[in-house]
Amino acid sequence: MAPTTREASKKEKAPDAAPPASEAEPGSKHKVDPDSEGASESPKAKRNKTEIADGPSTKEETEETKCQGEEKDDQDKKSAVEPHGRDAPEAVPSSILEKGIIYFFFRGRVGIDEPSAVNEIARSYLILRPIERDAKLGSGPIGDAGNSRLCAIPKKVLPQSGKDRWIAFVEKTSASFQQLKDEFLASNDYETRTAGTRHSPAATPVAEGVYAITSTGSASHLAYILTVPEELGEVQKELGLKQKGSFIISTRNPQYPAPANARLPKGPEYPEEVLKEFRSLRWMPTQPKHLDFVNTQFLLIGESSGVEKALKPQKADERGNKEQPAEELEKLEEEDLQRLKGLSDDDSGRVFADLEVNADDYPKLQTTF
């Protein structure tokens, strides 16, 4: 695997974060003064007077202001993703089924805003924000494509070896950042009959990085490289995160009963063509399209070897002189490191700037209990 410039990147001083762009001021609308208009004037007469008051120059200024506002909005919403940005898109290895940005969060147990140990965590989460397979990353926030997935890990920690096999599930698909803000990131107070008001704390960020879902023929893998934080802390290690890590990932066939301890009220609503692909298998290698259905259940199996197996080049790609999967993921890592420097001076600010929310409104990225 080619070495990265992570160490060199750490030594570079992050530039000051750009101030948030403000909303464009809308153009002024000219209103007819009711005191100057006769009460008996016809609608046509009033309309004519209004048109005279809104002279051509005023209309042009209003339209110009509107266009400037729209242009500014487009700039504010600019995404760092550059579709088809690779110099040789055809060289992207076919074993990479999907790539993108991954975020790791946890939520404390009811009433515990700042967990002091893993057993005070209610659940861990992954947010997957896919990008095009041949895309590269430029500067700025990742941008909201409305295609994010929220996945829940009831076991709280990530599997470390082949002995660790956790079932996770897709909680939200095609989610916008606003939806994630309203329905996932925010805290929530609710009433119960027996305990009165209960408090569910806000989600706490743990890490951000780049990921790839890969196929090695008989299995699929979810591989990642972290870009935030630069060094793993106590929390990251306790949750099972590594600087570079991967899992074997398999999708459960909903036509068979789920294990007793992992049943959901409702299964995924796969179309017939997806169900046929399972044949008689209870599990099959995960394909990205499986994760586009709410309540998809998938098995994560730890890989103690890191990303080596997940990013192993396939013979067909080698014969076609395509890049190695590791090279592509490391390119994405370097691009992500550079882009994140311009978002904020601290890790929490970088994560939340990507998700288009104010970092001051949420818990800071936690590295120690």
Short mmCIF file of C-alpha atoms in Angstrom, two decimals:
data_model
loop_
_atom_site.label_atom_id
_atom_site.label_comp_id
_atom_site.label_asym_id
_atom_site.label_seq_id
_atom_site.Cartn_x
_atom_site.Cartn_y
_atom_site.Cartn_z
CA MET A 1 0.00 0.00 0.00
CA ALA A 2 1.42 3.39 -0.97
CA PRO A 3 2.39 5.64 1.98
CA THR A 4 0.22 8.67 2.63
CA THR A 5 1.21 12.20 3.54
CA ARG A 6 -0.88 12.20 6.72
CA GLU A 7 2.17 13.02 8.87
CA ALA A 8 3.04 15.93 6.57
CA SER A 9 -0.56 17.07 6.70
CA LYS A 10 -0.53 17.10 10.49
CA LYS A 11 2.37 19.58 10.50
CA GLU A 12 0.61 22.09 8.30
CA LYS A 13 -1.19 24.83 10.12
CA ALA A 14 -4.89 24.90 9.36
CA PRO A 15 -5.97 28.23 7.84
CA ASP A 16 -8.55 30.30 9.59
CA ALA A 17 -12.06 29.12 8.83
CA ALA A 18 -13.95 31.20 6.34
CA PRO A 19 -16.82 33.17 7.89
CA PRO A 20 -20.27 31.77 7.12
CA ALA A 21 -21.86 33.34 4.08
CA SER A 22 -24.89 35.46 4.89
CA GLU A 23 -28.18 35.40 3.14
CA ALA A 24 -28.52 37.77 0.18
CA GLU A 25 -30.75 40.74 0.86
CA PRO A 26 -33.94 40.50 -1.21
CA GLY A 27 -34.86 43.29 -3.57
CA SER A 28 -37.24 45.94 -2.28
CA LYS A 29 -40.87 45.71 -3.32
CA HIS A 30 -42.66 48.97 -4.06
CA LYS A 31 -46.05 49.21 -2.45
CA VAL A 32 -48.79 51.61 -3.45
CA ASP A 33 -49.65 54.01 -0.65
CA PRO A 34 -53.32 53.42 0.11
CA ASP A 35 -53.72 57.03 1.30
CA SER A 36 -52.82 58.35 -2.14
CA GLU A 37 -55.28 56.07 -3.93
CA GLY A 38 -58.97 56.81 -4.29
CA ALA A 39 -61.17 54.20 -2.68
CA SER A 40 -63.33 54.07 -5.79
CA GLU A 41 -60.51 53.47 -8.25
CA SER A 42 -60.84 50.37 -10.35
CA PRO A 43 -58.32 47.49 -10.05
CA LYS A 44 -57.13 48.33 -13.55
CA ALA A 45 -56.39 51.94 -12.60
CA LYS A 46 -54.50 50.81 -9.50
CA ARG A 47 -52.51 48.31 -11.54
CA ASN A 48 -51.54 51.01 -14.05
CA LYS A 49 -50.36 53.35 -11.29
CA THR A 50 -48.31 50.58 -9.70
CA GLU A 51 -46.63 49.83 -13.02
CA ILE A 52 -45.74 53.50 -13.41
CA ALA A 53 -44.31 53.60 -9.89
CA ASP A 54 -42.26 50.48 -10.65
CA GLY A 55 -40.39 52.12 -13.50
CA PRO A 56 -38.15 50.11 -15.82
CA SER A 57 -34.98 50.98 -13.89
CA THR A 58 -36.51 49.85 -10.60
CA LYS A 59 -37.63 46.54 -12.12
CA GLU A 60 -34.18 45.96 -13.57
CA GLU A 61 -32.58 46.64 -10.18
CA THR A 62 -35.00 44.25 -8.50
CA GLU A 63 -34.28 41.50 -11.05
CA GLU A 64 -30.53 42.12 -10.76
CA THR A 65 -30.69 41.89 -6.97
CA LYS A 66 -32.72 38.67 -7.24
CA CYS A 67 -30.16 37.14 -9.62
CA GLN A 68 -27.31 38.15 -7.32
CA GLY A 69 -29.13 36.53 -4.40
CA GLU A 70 -29.65 33.30 -6.35
CA GLU A 71 -26.02 33.30 -7.44
CA LYS A 72 -24.89 33.76 -3.85
CA ASP A 73 -27.16 30.94 -2.69
CA ASP A 74 -25.60 28.68 -5.33
CA GLN A 75 -22.13 29.60 -4.06
CA ASP A 76 -23.17 28.92 -0.46
CA LYS A 77 -24.44 25.48 -1.47
CA LYS A 78 -21.31 24.62 -3.49
CA SER A 79 -20.18 21.08 -2.88
CA ALA A 80 -16.59 19.89 -2.55
CA VAL A 81 -17.54 16.88 -4.67
CA GLU A 82 -16.27 17.09 -8.25
CA PRO A 83 -18.16 14.43 -10.23
CA HIS A 84 -16.03 12.66 -12.85
CA GLY A 85 -13.04 14.54 -11.41
CA ARG A 86 -10.55 11.72 -11.73
CA ASP A 87 -8.08 12.20 -14.60
CA ALA A 88 -8.81 8.69 -15.82
CA PRO A 89 -12.30 7.68 -14.64
CA GLU A 90 -12.00 4.36 -16.43
CA ALA A 91 -9.05 3.50 -14.16
CA VAL A 92 -11.20 3.45 -11.00
CA PRO A 93 -11.09 -0.19 -9.85
CA SER A 94 -14.31 -2.13 -10.43
CA SER A 95 -14.00 -3.69 -6.99
CA ILE A 96 -15.00 -0.33 -5.46
CA LEU A 97 -18.78 -0.51 -5.51
CA GLU A 98 -19.24 2.80 -3.71
CA LYS A 99 -17.14 5.43 -1.97
CA GLY A 100 -17.82 8.55 0.05
CA ILE A 101 -17.59 10.23 3.44
CA ILE A 102 -18.35 8.38 6.69
CA TYR A 103 -19.22 9.89 10.07
CA PHE A 104 -19.25 8.06 13.42
CA PHE A 105 -21.57 9.20 16.24
CA PHE A 106 -22.94 7.89 19.50
CA ARG A 107 -25.84 8.88 21.72
CA GLY A 108 -25.75 8.68 25.50
CA ARG A 109 -28.34 6.78 27.46
CA VAL A 110 -31.47 8.60 28.57
CA GLY A 111 -30.54 11.48 30.84
CA ILE A 112 -26.77 11.15 30.23
CA ASP A 113 -25.52 14.02 28.08
CA GLU A 114 -21.82 13.28 28.64
CA PRO A 115 -21.13 9.53 28.92
CA SER A 116 -18.12 8.63 31.06
CA ALA A 117 -17.88 5.02 29.84
CA VAL A 118 -19.07 2.80 27.02
CA ASN A 119 -21.84 1.36 29.20
CA GLU A 120 -23.38 4.85 29.38
CA ILE A 121 -23.79 4.89 25.59
CA ALA A 122 -27.19 3.90 24.25
CA ARG A 123 -26.20 3.23 20.65
CA SER A 124 -23.55 4.04 18.04
CA TYR A 125 -24.25 5.22 14.51
CA LEU A 126 -22.73 5.53 11.05
CA ILE A 127 -23.67 8.19 8.52
CA LEU A 128 -22.70 7.32 4.95
CA ARG A 129 -22.63 10.15 2.40
CA PRO A 130 -21.92 8.51 -0.99
CA ILE A 131 -20.24 10.32 -3.89
CA GLU A 132 -19.70 9.27 -7.51
CA ARG A 133 -17.18 6.47 -8.00
CA ASP A 134 -15.00 8.62 -10.26
CA ALA A 135 -15.38 11.82 -8.22
CA LYS A 136 -12.62 13.73 -6.47
CA LEU A 137 -12.85 16.15 -3.56
CA GLY A 138 -12.10 19.85 -3.88
CA SER A 139 -12.43 22.53 -1.22
CA GLY A 140 -15.36 23.38 1.03
CA PRO A 141 -18.11 21.37 2.74
CA ILE A 142 -19.12 18.06 1.24
CA GLY A 143 -22.55 19.45 0.25
CA ASP A 144 -26.01 18.05 0.81
CA ALA A 145 -27.04 15.69 -1.99
CA GLY A 146 -30.01 14.33 -0.06
CA ASN A 147 -28.54 10.83 -0.28
CA SER A 148 -27.17 10.25 3.22
CA ARG A 149 -27.88 7.04 5.12
CA LEU A 150 -28.11 6.72 8.88
CA CYS A 151 -27.20 3.27 10.20
CA ALA A 152 -27.63 2.18 13.83
CA ILE A 153 -25.27 -0.17 15.67
CA PRO A 154 -27.12 -1.47 18.74
CA LYS A 155 -23.95 -3.14 20.12
CA LYS A 156 -22.43 0.33 20.72
CA VAL A 157 -18.89 -0.77 19.81
CA LEU A 158 -17.52 -1.92 16.46
CA PRO A 159 -16.46 -5.54 15.83
CA GLN A 160 -12.70 -6.10 16.09
CA SER A 161 -12.07 -9.61 14.80
CA GLY A 162 -13.77 -12.44 12.98
CA LYS A 163 -15.23 -13.58 16.30
CA ASP A 164 -17.19 -10.33 16.59
CA ARG A 165 -20.37 -10.36 14.49
CA TRP A 166 -22.83 -7.52 15.05
CA ILE A 167 -26.15 -6.96 13.32
CA ALA A 168 -26.81 -3.31 12.43
CA PHE A 169 -29.65 -1.76 10.47
CA VAL A 170 -30.47 1.18 8.23
CA GLU A 171 -32.54 3.76 10.10
CA LYS A 172 -32.83 6.48 7.44
CA THR A 173 -32.18 6.63 3.70
CA SER A 174 -32.05 9.47 1.18
CA ALA A 175 -31.74 11.80 4.14
CA SER A 176 -30.98 15.50 3.79
CA PHE A 177 -28.72 17.24 6.31
CA GLN A 178 -31.76 19.15 7.56
CA GLN A 179 -33.52 15.85 8.22
CA LEU A 180 -30.48 14.51 10.07
CA LYS A 181 -30.36 17.71 12.11
CA ASP A 182 -34.05 17.57 13.08
CA GLU A 183 -34.49 13.83 13.52
CA PHE A 184 -31.09 12.53 14.61
CA LEU A 185 -28.54 15.09 15.82
CA ALA A 186 -30.84 17.07 18.12
CA SER A 187 -31.71 16.15 21.70
CA ASN A 188 -35.30 15.28 22.55
CA ASP A 189 -37.47 15.57 25.66
CA TYR A 190 -40.55 13.38 25.87
CA GLU A 191 -43.19 12.41 28.37
CA THR A 192 -43.77 8.96 29.86
CA ARG A 193 -46.59 7.76 32.10
CA THR A 194 -44.35 6.34 34.82
CA ALA A 195 -41.20 8.49 34.82
CA GLY A 196 -42.53 11.83 33.64
CA THR A 197 -40.27 13.87 31.34
CA ARG A 198 -37.31 11.95 29.90
CA HIS A 199 -34.33 13.46 28.13
CA SER A 200 -32.66 11.81 25.13
CA PRO A 201 -29.31 13.59 24.62
CA ALA A 202 -27.98 15.00 21.37
CA ALA A 203 -25.73 12.83 19.20
CA THR A 204 -22.00 13.18 19.88
CA PRO A 205 -19.47 13.02 17.02
CA VAL A 206 -16.61 10.56 17.34
CA ALA A 207 -14.87 10.57 13.96
CA GLU A 208 -15.06 11.36 10.26
CA GLY A 209 -13.30 9.74 7.35
CA VAL A 210 -13.55 8.32 3.86
CA TYR A 211 -14.98 4.90 3.04
CA ALA A 212 -15.39 2.39 0.27
CA ILE A 213 -17.71 -0.58 -0.08
CA THR A 214 -15.67 -3.14 -1.99
CA SER A 215 -16.19 -6.57 -3.47
CA THR A 216 -13.56 -9.28 -3.33
CA GLY A 217 -15.68 -11.83 -5.19
CA SER A 218 -17.12 -13.95 -2.41
CA ALA A 219 -17.56 -11.12 0.11
CA SER A 220 -18.22 -7.40 0.43
CA HIS A 221 -16.28 -5.13 2.76
CA LEU A 222 -16.77 -1.71 4.33
CA ALA A 223 -13.32 -0.11 4.54
CA TYR A 224 -12.56 3.31 6.00
CA ILE A 225 -9.67 5.67 6.73
CA LEU A 226 -10.20 8.32 9.41
CA THR A 227 -9.39 11.98 8.76
CA VAL A 228 -10.88 13.35 12.02
CA PRO A 229 -9.50 13.25 14.65
CA GLU A 230 -5.87 13.24 13.57
CA GLU A 231 -4.98 10.96 16.48
CA LEU A 232 -7.20 8.34 18.07
CA GLY A 233 -8.27 9.11 21.61
CA GLU A 234 -9.62 6.96 24.40
CA VAL A 235 -13.20 7.15 23.10
CA GLN A 236 -12.26 6.11 19.57
CA LYS A 237 -10.24 3.14 20.82
CA GLU A 238 -12.95 2.04 23.27
CA LEU A 239 -15.51 2.08 20.46
CA GLY A 240 -13.25 -0.06 18.29
CA LEU A 241 -12.21 2.54 15.73
CA LYS A 242 -8.85 2.31 13.98
CA GLN A 243 -6.96 4.75 11.80
CA LYS A 244 -7.64 2.33 8.96
CA GLY A 245 -10.25 -0.36 9.43
CA SER A 246 -12.70 -2.61 7.66
CA PHE A 247 -15.50 -5.09 8.17
CA ILE A 248 -16.99 -7.87 6.13
CA ILE A 249 -20.53 -6.70 5.45
CA SER A 250 -23.45 -8.99 4.52
CA THR A 251 -27.16 -8.25 4.02
CA ARG A 252 -29.82 -10.37 5.72
CA ASN A 253 -32.50 -11.99 3.58
CA PRO A 254 -35.80 -10.64 5.00
CA GLN A 255 -37.65 -13.71 3.71
CA TYR A 256 -36.20 -15.64 6.67
CA PRO A 257 -36.97 -14.88 10.32
CA ALA A 258 -34.48 -12.59 12.03
CA PRO A 259 -32.58 -13.73 15.14
CA ALA A 260 -34.72 -13.32 18.25
CA ASN A 261 -32.51 -10.56 19.66
CA ALA A 262 -32.39 -8.56 16.41
CA ARG A 263 -35.95 -8.37 15.19
CA LEU A 264 -37.39 -5.14 13.84
CA PRO A 265 -41.10 -4.25 13.77
CA LYS A 266 -40.96 -4.14 9.99
CA GLY A 267 -38.57 -5.42 7.34
CA PRO A 268 -37.16 -3.62 4.29
CA GLU A 269 -39.48 -3.24 1.32
CA TYR A 270 -37.21 -4.70 -1.35
CA PRO A 271 -38.53 -4.93 -4.92
CA GLU A 272 -38.95 -8.40 -6.36
CA GLU A 273 -35.72 -8.22 -8.38
CA VAL A 274 -33.67 -7.64 -5.22
CA LEU A 275 -35.39 -10.48 -3.36
CA LYS A 276 -34.63 -12.85 -6.24
CA GLU A 277 -30.92 -12.08 -5.93
CA PHE A 278 -30.89 -13.69 -2.49
CA ARG A 279 -32.09 -16.99 -3.97
CA SER A 280 -32.21 -19.34 -0.97
CA LEU A 281 -29.38 -17.61 0.87
CA ARG A 282 -29.98 -16.22 4.35
CA TRP A 283 -27.19 -13.69 3.85
CA MET A 284 -25.50 -12.29 0.77
CA PRO A 285 -22.58 -9.88 0.17
CA THR A 286 -23.91 -6.37 0.67
CA GLN A 287 -24.50 -4.21 -2.38
CA PRO A 288 -24.86 -0.44 -1.98
CA LYS A 289 -28.46 -0.58 -3.21
CA HIS A 290 -29.40 -2.72 -0.18
CA LEU A 291 -28.53 0.21 2.06
CA ASP A 292 -31.05 2.42 0.26
CA PHE A 293 -33.93 0.68 2.05
CA VAL A 294 -35.02 1.51 5.58
CA ASN A 295 -34.76 -1.47 7.98
CA THR A 296 -32.19 -3.31 5.88
CA GLN A 297 -30.28 -5.43 8.38
CA PHE A 298 -26.62 -6.12 7.73
CA LEU A 299 -23.97 -8.11 9.52
CA LEU A 300 -20.63 -6.51 10.39
CA ILE A 301 -17.77 -8.95 10.96
CA GLY A 302 -14.50 -7.57 12.28
CA GLU A 303 -11.28 -7.82 10.28
CA SER A 304 -8.18 -7.74 12.46
CA SER A 305 -5.95 -7.36 9.38
CA GLY A 306 -7.14 -3.78 8.82
CA VAL A 307 -7.96 -2.82 5.25
CA GLU A 308 -5.62 -5.29 3.56
CA LYS A 309 -8.26 -7.85 2.53
CA ALA A 310 -10.93 -5.26 1.79
CA LEU A 311 -8.67 -3.35 -0.61
CA LYS A 312 -7.02 -6.32 -2.30
CA PRO A 313 -6.84 -5.69 -6.06
CA GLN A 314 -8.81 -8.03 -8.29
CA LYS A 315 -7.15 -9.89 -11.16
CA ALA A 316 -9.48 -8.40 -13.77
CA ASP A 317 -8.53 -4.88 -12.67
CA GLU A 318 -4.84 -5.72 -12.70
CA ARG A 319 -5.13 -7.02 -16.26
CA GLY A 320 -6.94 -3.80 -17.21
CA ASN A 321 -4.18 -1.63 -15.71
CA LYS A 322 -6.63 -0.05 -13.28
CA GLU A 323 -5.57 1.61 -10.06
CA GLN A 324 -5.42 -0.44 -6.91
CA PRO A 325 -8.33 0.09 -4.49
CA ALA A 326 -5.93 1.18 -1.75
CA GLU A 327 -4.52 3.93 -3.98
CA GLU A 328 -8.00 5.28 -4.72
CA LEU A 329 -9.04 5.34 -1.06
CA GLU A 330 -5.77 7.00 -0.05
CA LYS A 331 -6.25 9.66 -2.72
CA LEU A 332 -9.68 10.34 -1.26
CA GLU A 333 -8.16 10.51 2.22
CA GLU A 334 -5.60 13.12 1.18
CA GLU A 335 -8.25 15.21 -0.56
CA ASP A 336 -10.47 15.02 2.50
CA LEU A 337 -7.64 16.06 4.83
CA GLN A 338 -6.90 19.12 2.72
CA ARG A 339 -10.53 20.15 2.40
CA LEU A 340 -11.29 19.80 6.10
CA LYS A 341 -8.53 22.24 7.01
CA GLY A 342 -10.49 25.07 5.45
CA LEU A 343 -13.73 24.33 7.30
CA SER A 344 -12.74 25.03 10.91
CA ASP A 345 -9.85 25.17 13.35
CA ASP A 346 -11.16 22.27 15.44
CA ASP A 347 -12.44 18.77 14.79
CA SER A 348 -15.99 19.38 16.00
CA GLY A 349 -16.32 22.42 13.76
CA ARG A 350 -15.14 20.43 10.76
CA VAL A 351 -17.63 17.61 11.26
CA PHE A 352 -20.60 19.91 11.84
CA ALA A 353 -19.61 22.32 9.05
CA ASP A 354 -19.80 19.34 6.71
CA LEU A 355 -23.29 18.54 7.99
CA GLU A 356 -24.34 22.20 7.68
CA VAL A 357 -25.17 22.79 11.35
CA ASN A 358 -23.78 25.12 14.01
CA ALA A 359 -21.17 23.25 16.06
CA ASP A 360 -21.94 25.41 19.12
CA ASP A 361 -25.40 23.82 19.33
CA TYR A 362 -24.12 20.26 19.71
CA PRO A 363 -21.68 18.23 21.83
CA LYS A 364 -18.03 18.55 20.86
CA LEU A 365 -16.19 15.66 19.28
CA GLN A 366 -15.24 13.46 22.23
CA THR A 367 -11.84 11.80 22.57
CA THR A 368 -11.83 11.07 26.32
CA PHE A 369 -14.44 9.79 28.77
#
